[in-house]
Amino acid sequence: MKMLLLSASTSIFIALLAGIGGLAASSSLLGVGNTLRDTTACAEIAASISLKSAVYYNGSDLYTKDNYHWASSSTQVSACTFEPGTTEDLVKAIQILGATRTPFGVKSGGHTTNPGFSSTPGVQIAMYLFSDITYDSDSQTAKVGTGAIWDDVYLTLEEYGVNVLGGKVTGVGVGGVILGGGFSYLTNQHGLAIDNVVSFELILPNGTVTTVTSSSNPDLYFGLRGGFNNFGIVTYFTLKTYPQSQIWGGSLAYSQDQVEAVNAAVAKFVANVADPKASIYSTYNYVSGSPVLSSSLFYDAPTAPDGMFDDFLAISNIGEDISTRSFSSMIDVEPVNNTIGLRAVFNAIAIEEWTEPLLSAVANETLFYGNKLANSSVVEITYNARAYLPSIFSHSDIPSAYPDSRARGYSYLEVFYAWKDSKDDDFFYDIVATSSGHMVSLAVAAGQDVANVVVYPNNAQPSTPIEDLYGTNLPRLRDIKAAIDPDNVMGLAGGWKV
């Protein structure tokens, strides 16, 4: 039996706009003028599509919505925006874009921080209308549109007592998370989001629509699992579902004087807890001139085993939000909406094991740059120590674009900086690259074999060499790309290009 529900991504967007002063009321954030304003592709697409799709121009609220990105540094002024309402209309648009050699961007939720990755000065394709979510209880799968928001996916599937592997924070789109890997609170149990895709509905660069599975096209299935938009535009994902009860978890906030106790709790947990239902990450923040720590705790059951999280709960805290709750409410734990509209950058560093000395180094790095940058336009500095079991890549034996080896999994240090002034972009990109390199060197000096581990693509900072993302998989990805996109149509779109 199949059941269909539509998402509420538009209402989420409106709520986000309200939080940053009404972006839709003005196009000033997007700027004015555009050298590609007179591109013929906009008019050709508008003339060829059905009434179920639409093209918008600067001055329209929907144009503003389509160009919107969570990080303002990722928003561009497009010549026009295109909201496809049918696969057939999207096919026509791709063929026009390829024939006219017009740059374009493909946006799901718009949560990327790397400039130009899902935005463009050409035709901005916003996948909002591909946001339906269908649960099939017979096959125990969910068919999810690329433009859906994970908030809506989890809420929809909760009604049926099931869940999928997806994003960990609110407001994030389905498409980018899956195509770049997809770490979840359920990753210790079931692997990454890409390991749980049964099939992709894909529009190839020449306009052919195909369904890609591990058996129908092993090469494309390999490439789409971590290879982003190099091989066409994905319209739907069919995902494995798993039974989902209420969970236990939430967050604890601590003052800086508790840093040693927090580090000890994290290191002890990582060294002793192998239960795949458990997940933690510890965050070292410097926000508006003040350091603050937090720990997010998760257990995939209504109650956690006795004693498992006692060390965290015993530390004197300045804020607590721990309870038995729905899975969907857990993704509101990390306050990502606090940085809406700022300029931002992420990076990710592989870690074999979180030890107290390494965690102390992370805390010191946060304080060092927090103090050093006190008079800059920085708003938030965050170093997230994310812990995963070494077995996370063992849940699928089918090779994927990311990672290049499934011999063992890694924990990660996620680095995030947010600032106000566009003139500081390169300055903060350089700091993140420098700080990341320093943390890698400390891990290596501590005996961890992480110097050559491929970088997690979804959180890689803009200057990351493509070789560092895909390693030994890169030649195969390039062969697949050459075979299915000889005219390099997808090269007209932003993102990591193989």
Short mmCIF file of C-alpha atoms in Angstrom, two decimals, residues 37-337:
data_model
loop_
_atom_site.label_atom_id
_atom_site.label_comp_id
_atom_site.label_asym_id
_atom_site.label_seq_id
_atom_site.Cartn_x
_atom_site.Cartn_y
_atom_site.Cartn_z
CA ARG A 37 20.11 38.98 -17.61
CA ASP A 38 19.41 38.74 -21.33
CA THR A 39 20.24 35.07 -21.70
CA THR A 40 17.95 33.36 -24.19
CA ALA A 41 17.73 30.22 -22.05
CA CYS A 42 15.26 31.83 -19.61
CA ALA A 43 12.84 32.76 -22.38
CA GLU A 44 13.26 29.43 -24.17
CA ILE A 45 12.54 27.47 -21.00
CA ALA A 46 9.52 29.65 -20.19
CA ALA A 47 8.14 29.09 -23.70
CA SER A 48 8.60 25.32 -23.65
CA ILE A 49 7.29 24.24 -20.25
CA SER A 50 3.81 23.28 -19.06
CA LEU A 51 1.65 25.22 -16.63
CA LYS A 52 2.91 22.96 -13.84
CA SER A 53 6.30 24.67 -13.96
CA ALA A 54 7.34 28.33 -13.88
CA VAL A 55 10.16 30.78 -14.60
CA TYR A 56 10.65 33.79 -12.30
CA TYR A 57 12.67 37.01 -12.57
CA ASN A 58 14.25 39.49 -10.18
CA GLY A 59 11.56 41.43 -8.35
CA SER A 60 9.42 38.36 -7.68
CA ASP A 61 9.26 36.89 -4.17
CA LEU A 62 9.50 33.42 -5.70
CA TYR A 63 12.66 34.44 -7.54
CA THR A 64 14.07 35.51 -4.16
CA LYS A 65 12.99 32.23 -2.56
CA ASP A 66 14.52 30.18 -5.37
CA ASN A 67 17.89 31.94 -5.03
CA TYR A 68 17.88 31.83 -1.22
CA HIS A 69 20.67 29.95 0.56
CA TRP A 70 21.11 29.44 4.29
CA ALA A 71 24.56 31.05 3.99
CA SER A 72 24.40 34.39 2.20
CA SER A 73 27.87 33.72 0.79
CA SER A 74 26.29 30.97 -1.33
CA THR A 75 23.53 33.11 -2.84
CA GLN A 76 23.98 34.58 -6.32
CA VAL A 77 21.92 36.85 -8.56
CA SER A 78 20.61 34.54 -11.26
CA ALA A 79 19.34 35.63 -14.66
CA CYS A 80 16.09 33.84 -13.78
CA THR A 81 14.89 30.96 -11.67
CA PHE A 82 13.10 27.83 -12.82
CA GLU A 83 10.82 25.70 -10.66
CA PRO A 84 10.14 22.47 -12.56
CA GLY A 85 6.83 20.84 -11.72
CA THR A 86 7.26 17.75 -13.92
CA THR A 87 10.12 15.57 -15.02
CA GLU A 88 9.24 16.34 -18.64
CA ASP A 89 9.65 20.09 -18.10
CA LEU A 90 12.97 19.56 -16.37
CA VAL A 91 14.13 17.46 -19.32
CA LYS A 92 13.29 20.33 -21.69
CA ALA A 93 15.21 22.78 -19.50
CA ILE A 94 18.33 20.59 -19.38
CA GLN A 95 18.31 20.23 -23.14
CA ILE A 96 17.97 24.00 -23.59
CA LEU A 97 20.71 24.73 -21.09
CA GLY A 98 23.03 22.27 -22.79
CA ALA A 99 22.29 23.60 -26.28
CA THR A 100 22.78 27.25 -25.25
CA ARG A 101 25.72 26.49 -22.95
CA THR A 102 24.07 28.48 -20.18
CA PRO A 103 25.40 28.17 -16.61
CA PHE A 104 22.87 26.80 -14.14
CA GLY A 105 22.56 25.74 -10.52
CA VAL A 106 20.48 22.96 -8.97
CA LYS A 107 19.20 23.61 -5.46
CA SER A 108 17.45 21.31 -3.02
CA GLY A 109 17.40 23.01 0.39
CA GLY A 110 20.18 25.53 -0.19
CA HIS A 111 22.28 24.57 2.85
CA THR A 112 25.63 24.36 1.08
CA THR A 113 28.14 26.97 2.23
CA ASN A 114 30.53 26.72 -0.72
CA PRO A 115 29.91 29.61 -3.14
CA GLY A 116 28.49 28.61 -6.49
CA PHE A 117 27.84 24.99 -5.60
CA SER A 118 24.05 25.18 -5.92
CA SER A 119 23.70 28.76 -7.16
CA THR A 120 24.55 30.48 -10.43
CA PRO A 121 24.54 33.75 -12.39
CA GLY A 122 22.61 31.80 -15.06
CA VAL A 123 19.44 29.76 -14.56
CA GLN A 124 18.74 28.77 -10.96
CA ILE A 125 16.82 25.48 -10.83
CA ALA A 126 14.95 25.18 -7.54
CA MET A 127 13.56 21.71 -6.92
CA TYR A 128 10.87 22.71 -4.40
CA LEU A 129 8.03 21.16 -6.40
CA PHE A 130 9.77 17.78 -6.30
CA SER A 131 9.09 17.47 -2.60
CA ASP A 132 6.51 14.69 -2.36
CA ILE A 133 7.14 11.83 0.05
CA THR A 134 5.59 8.43 -0.60
CA TYR A 135 5.77 5.53 1.83
CA ASP A 136 5.32 2.01 0.46
CA SER A 137 4.66 -0.41 3.31
CA ASP A 138 4.88 -3.45 1.00
CA SER A 139 8.50 -2.78 -0.04
CA GLN A 140 9.33 -0.90 3.18
CA THR A 141 10.74 1.97 1.15
CA ALA A 142 10.09 5.69 0.87
CA LYS A 143 10.21 7.59 -2.41
CA VAL A 144 11.39 11.11 -1.67
CA GLY A 145 11.68 14.08 -4.00
CA THR A 146 15.01 15.88 -4.30
CA GLY A 147 13.46 19.17 -3.18
CA ALA A 148 12.03 17.86 0.08
CA ILE A 149 13.33 19.03 3.45
CA TRP A 150 14.41 16.40 5.97
CA ASP A 151 12.10 17.95 8.59
CA ASP A 152 9.14 17.01 6.38
CA VAL A 153 10.49 13.56 5.57
CA TYR A 154 10.83 12.60 9.23
CA LEU A 155 7.44 14.06 10.19
CA THR A 156 5.72 12.26 7.33
CA LEU A 157 7.28 8.88 8.06
CA GLU A 158 6.68 9.12 11.82
CA GLU A 159 3.00 8.52 11.16
CA TYR A 160 3.91 5.06 9.90
CA GLY A 161 6.48 4.28 12.57
CA VAL A 162 9.43 4.22 10.16
CA ASN A 163 12.46 6.34 9.36
CA VAL A 164 15.23 6.81 6.81
CA LEU A 165 18.87 7.86 6.91
CA GLY A 166 19.17 11.60 6.34
CA GLY A 167 20.22 15.00 7.64
CA LYS A 168 20.87 15.78 11.31
CA VAL A 169 19.79 19.43 11.47
CA THR A 170 16.71 21.42 10.59
CA GLY A 171 16.03 23.05 7.22
CA VAL A 172 18.39 20.89 5.15
CA GLY A 173 17.37 19.59 1.73
CA VAL A 174 17.28 15.93 0.76
CA GLY A 175 19.27 16.16 -2.48
CA GLY A 176 22.60 17.50 -1.29
CA VAL A 177 22.78 15.37 1.85
CA ILE A 178 22.28 12.10 -0.01
CA LEU A 179 24.41 12.84 -3.07
CA GLY A 180 27.33 13.87 -0.85
CA GLY A 181 27.22 10.96 1.63
CA GLY A 182 24.83 11.62 4.49
CA PHE A 183 25.85 11.05 8.11
CA SER A 184 22.87 10.49 10.43
CA TYR A 185 22.08 9.73 14.04
CA LEU A 186 21.38 6.25 12.67
CA THR A 187 24.71 5.87 10.85
CA ASN A 188 26.25 3.58 13.47
CA GLN A 189 23.36 1.17 12.84
CA HIS A 190 22.80 1.43 9.10
CA GLY A 191 25.67 3.31 7.43
CA LEU A 192 25.41 6.53 5.44
CA ALA A 193 22.39 7.83 3.54
CA ILE A 194 24.03 6.70 0.27
CA ASP A 195 24.20 3.14 1.64
CA ASN A 196 20.41 3.11 1.96
CA VAL A 197 19.39 4.29 -1.51
CA VAL A 198 17.54 1.56 -3.39
CA SER A 199 17.28 3.58 -6.59
CA PHE A 200 17.73 7.01 -8.11
CA GLU A 201 15.44 8.57 -10.70
CA LEU A 202 17.95 10.44 -12.85
CA ILE A 203 17.74 12.80 -15.81
CA LEU A 204 20.91 12.24 -17.79
CA PRO A 205 22.68 15.25 -19.36
CA ASN A 206 21.16 14.40 -22.77
CA GLY A 207 17.63 14.48 -21.31
CA THR A 208 17.07 10.72 -21.01
CA VAL A 209 15.20 9.70 -17.86
CA THR A 210 16.40 6.52 -16.21
CA THR A 211 16.09 4.61 -12.96
CA VAL A 212 19.50 3.71 -11.53
CA THR A 213 19.96 0.72 -9.24
CA SER A 214 22.97 -1.35 -8.24
CA SER A 215 21.98 -3.98 -10.81
CA SER A 216 20.60 -1.84 -13.65
CA ASN A 217 23.64 0.44 -13.91
CA PRO A 218 26.41 -0.33 -11.41
CA ASP A 219 28.64 2.48 -12.68
CA LEU A 220 26.05 5.24 -12.29
CA TYR A 221 24.91 3.79 -8.97
CA PHE A 222 28.53 3.95 -7.83
CA GLY A 223 28.95 7.52 -9.07
CA LEU A 224 25.73 8.93 -7.62
CA ARG A 225 26.60 7.67 -4.16
CA GLY A 226 28.84 10.55 -3.16
CA GLY A 227 29.46 12.02 -6.62
CA PHE A 228 26.92 14.88 -6.42
CA ASN A 229 25.59 16.34 -9.70
CA ASN A 230 28.34 15.18 -12.05
CA PHE A 231 26.08 12.69 -13.84
CA GLY A 232 22.76 14.49 -14.27
CA ILE A 233 19.91 15.73 -12.08
CA VAL A 234 18.32 13.34 -9.60
CA THR A 235 14.58 13.91 -9.19
CA TYR A 236 13.67 11.12 -6.74
CA PHE A 237 15.37 8.77 -4.30
CA THR A 238 13.87 5.47 -3.20
CA LEU A 239 15.19 4.81 0.30
CA LYS A 240 15.19 1.87 2.69
CA THR A 241 13.07 2.48 5.77
CA TYR A 242 13.57 1.14 9.29
CA PRO A 243 11.17 0.86 12.24
CA GLN A 244 11.37 3.99 14.37
CA SER A 245 10.11 4.43 17.93
CA GLN A 246 10.56 7.49 20.08
CA ILE A 247 14.18 8.16 20.93
CA TRP A 248 16.02 9.40 24.01
CA GLY A 249 18.28 12.38 23.66
CA GLY A 250 18.89 16.07 23.29
CA SER A 251 21.61 18.49 24.33
CA LEU A 252 23.46 19.77 27.36
CA ALA A 253 25.24 23.14 27.50
CA TYR A 254 28.25 23.74 29.72
CA SER A 255 30.34 26.72 30.72
CA GLN A 256 34.01 26.80 29.71
CA ASP A 257 35.21 25.78 33.18
CA GLN A 258 33.74 22.29 32.56
CA VAL A 259 35.88 21.60 29.51
CA GLU A 260 38.09 18.97 31.16
CA ALA A 261 35.08 17.07 32.50
CA VAL A 262 33.38 17.16 29.09
CA ASN A 263 36.54 15.95 27.34
CA ALA A 264 36.87 13.09 29.82
CA ALA A 265 33.23 12.08 29.30
CA VAL A 266 33.58 12.07 25.51
CA ALA A 267 36.83 10.09 25.54
CA LYS A 268 35.44 7.53 28.00
CA PHE A 269 32.26 7.11 25.95
CA VAL A 270 34.18 6.60 22.69
CA ALA A 271 36.53 4.08 24.30
CA ASN A 272 33.82 2.01 25.99
CA VAL A 273 30.48 2.26 24.15
CA ALA A 274 30.06 0.10 21.04
CA ASP A 275 26.26 0.04 21.04
CA PRO A 276 25.28 1.15 17.51
CA LYS A 277 22.03 2.68 18.79
CA ALA A 278 24.06 5.31 20.64
CA SER A 279 25.49 8.47 19.13
CA ILE A 280 27.16 11.59 20.54
CA TYR A 281 28.90 14.71 19.43
CA SER A 282 30.51 17.42 21.48
CA THR A 283 30.69 21.02 20.34
CA TYR A 284 33.23 23.69 21.21
CA ASN A 285 31.74 27.08 20.37
CA TYR A 286 32.90 30.65 20.45
CA VAL A 287 29.79 32.76 19.93
CA SER A 288 29.65 36.56 20.04
CA GLY A 289 32.83 36.73 22.10
CA SER A 290 32.05 33.97 24.59
CA PRO A 291 33.10 30.31 24.73
CA VAL A 292 30.45 27.67 25.42
CA LEU A 293 30.43 23.88 25.25
CA SER A 294 27.62 21.50 24.41
CA SER A 295 27.10 17.78 24.05
CA SER A 296 24.37 16.17 21.98
CA LEU A 297 23.33 12.72 23.15
CA PHE A 298 21.22 10.21 21.22
CA TYR A 299 19.92 6.72 21.85
CA ASP A 300 17.57 4.98 19.43
CA ALA A 301 14.98 3.86 21.98
CA PRO A 302 12.63 5.64 24.39
CA THR A 303 15.11 5.11 27.24
CA ALA A 304 18.89 4.84 27.26
CA PRO A 305 20.70 1.95 29.00
CA ASP A 306 21.50 2.62 32.64
CA GLY A 307 24.79 4.42 33.09
CA MET A 308 25.58 4.97 29.42
CA PHE A 309 25.38 8.77 29.52
CA ASP A 310 25.84 9.33 33.26
CA ASP A 311 29.20 11.08 32.90
CA PHE A 312 27.63 13.78 30.70
CA LEU A 313 24.58 14.17 32.94
CA ALA A 314 26.72 14.45 36.09
CA ILE A 315 28.58 17.52 34.83
CA SER A 316 27.14 20.81 36.09
CA ASN A 317 25.39 22.40 33.11
CA ILE A 318 23.96 25.78 32.16
CA GLY A 319 21.24 24.38 29.92
CA GLU A 320 19.55 21.00 29.47
CA ASP A 321 17.16 19.68 26.83
CA ILE A 322 17.16 15.90 27.30
CA SER A 323 14.01 13.81 27.02
CA THR A 324 12.20 10.94 25.40
CA ARG A 325 11.05 12.52 22.15
CA SER A 326 10.24 12.00 18.51
CA PHE A 327 13.12 11.56 16.10
CA SER A 328 11.98 14.63 14.16
CA SER A 329 12.36 16.84 17.23
CA MET A 330 15.97 15.71 17.64
CA ILE A 331 17.05 17.57 14.53
CA ASP A 332 16.14 20.87 16.19
CA VAL A 333 18.80 20.30 18.86
CA GLU A 334 21.64 21.96 16.95
CA PRO A 335 20.85 25.72 16.63
CA VAL A 336 21.73 26.15 12.95
CA ASN A 337 19.04 28.80 12.49
#
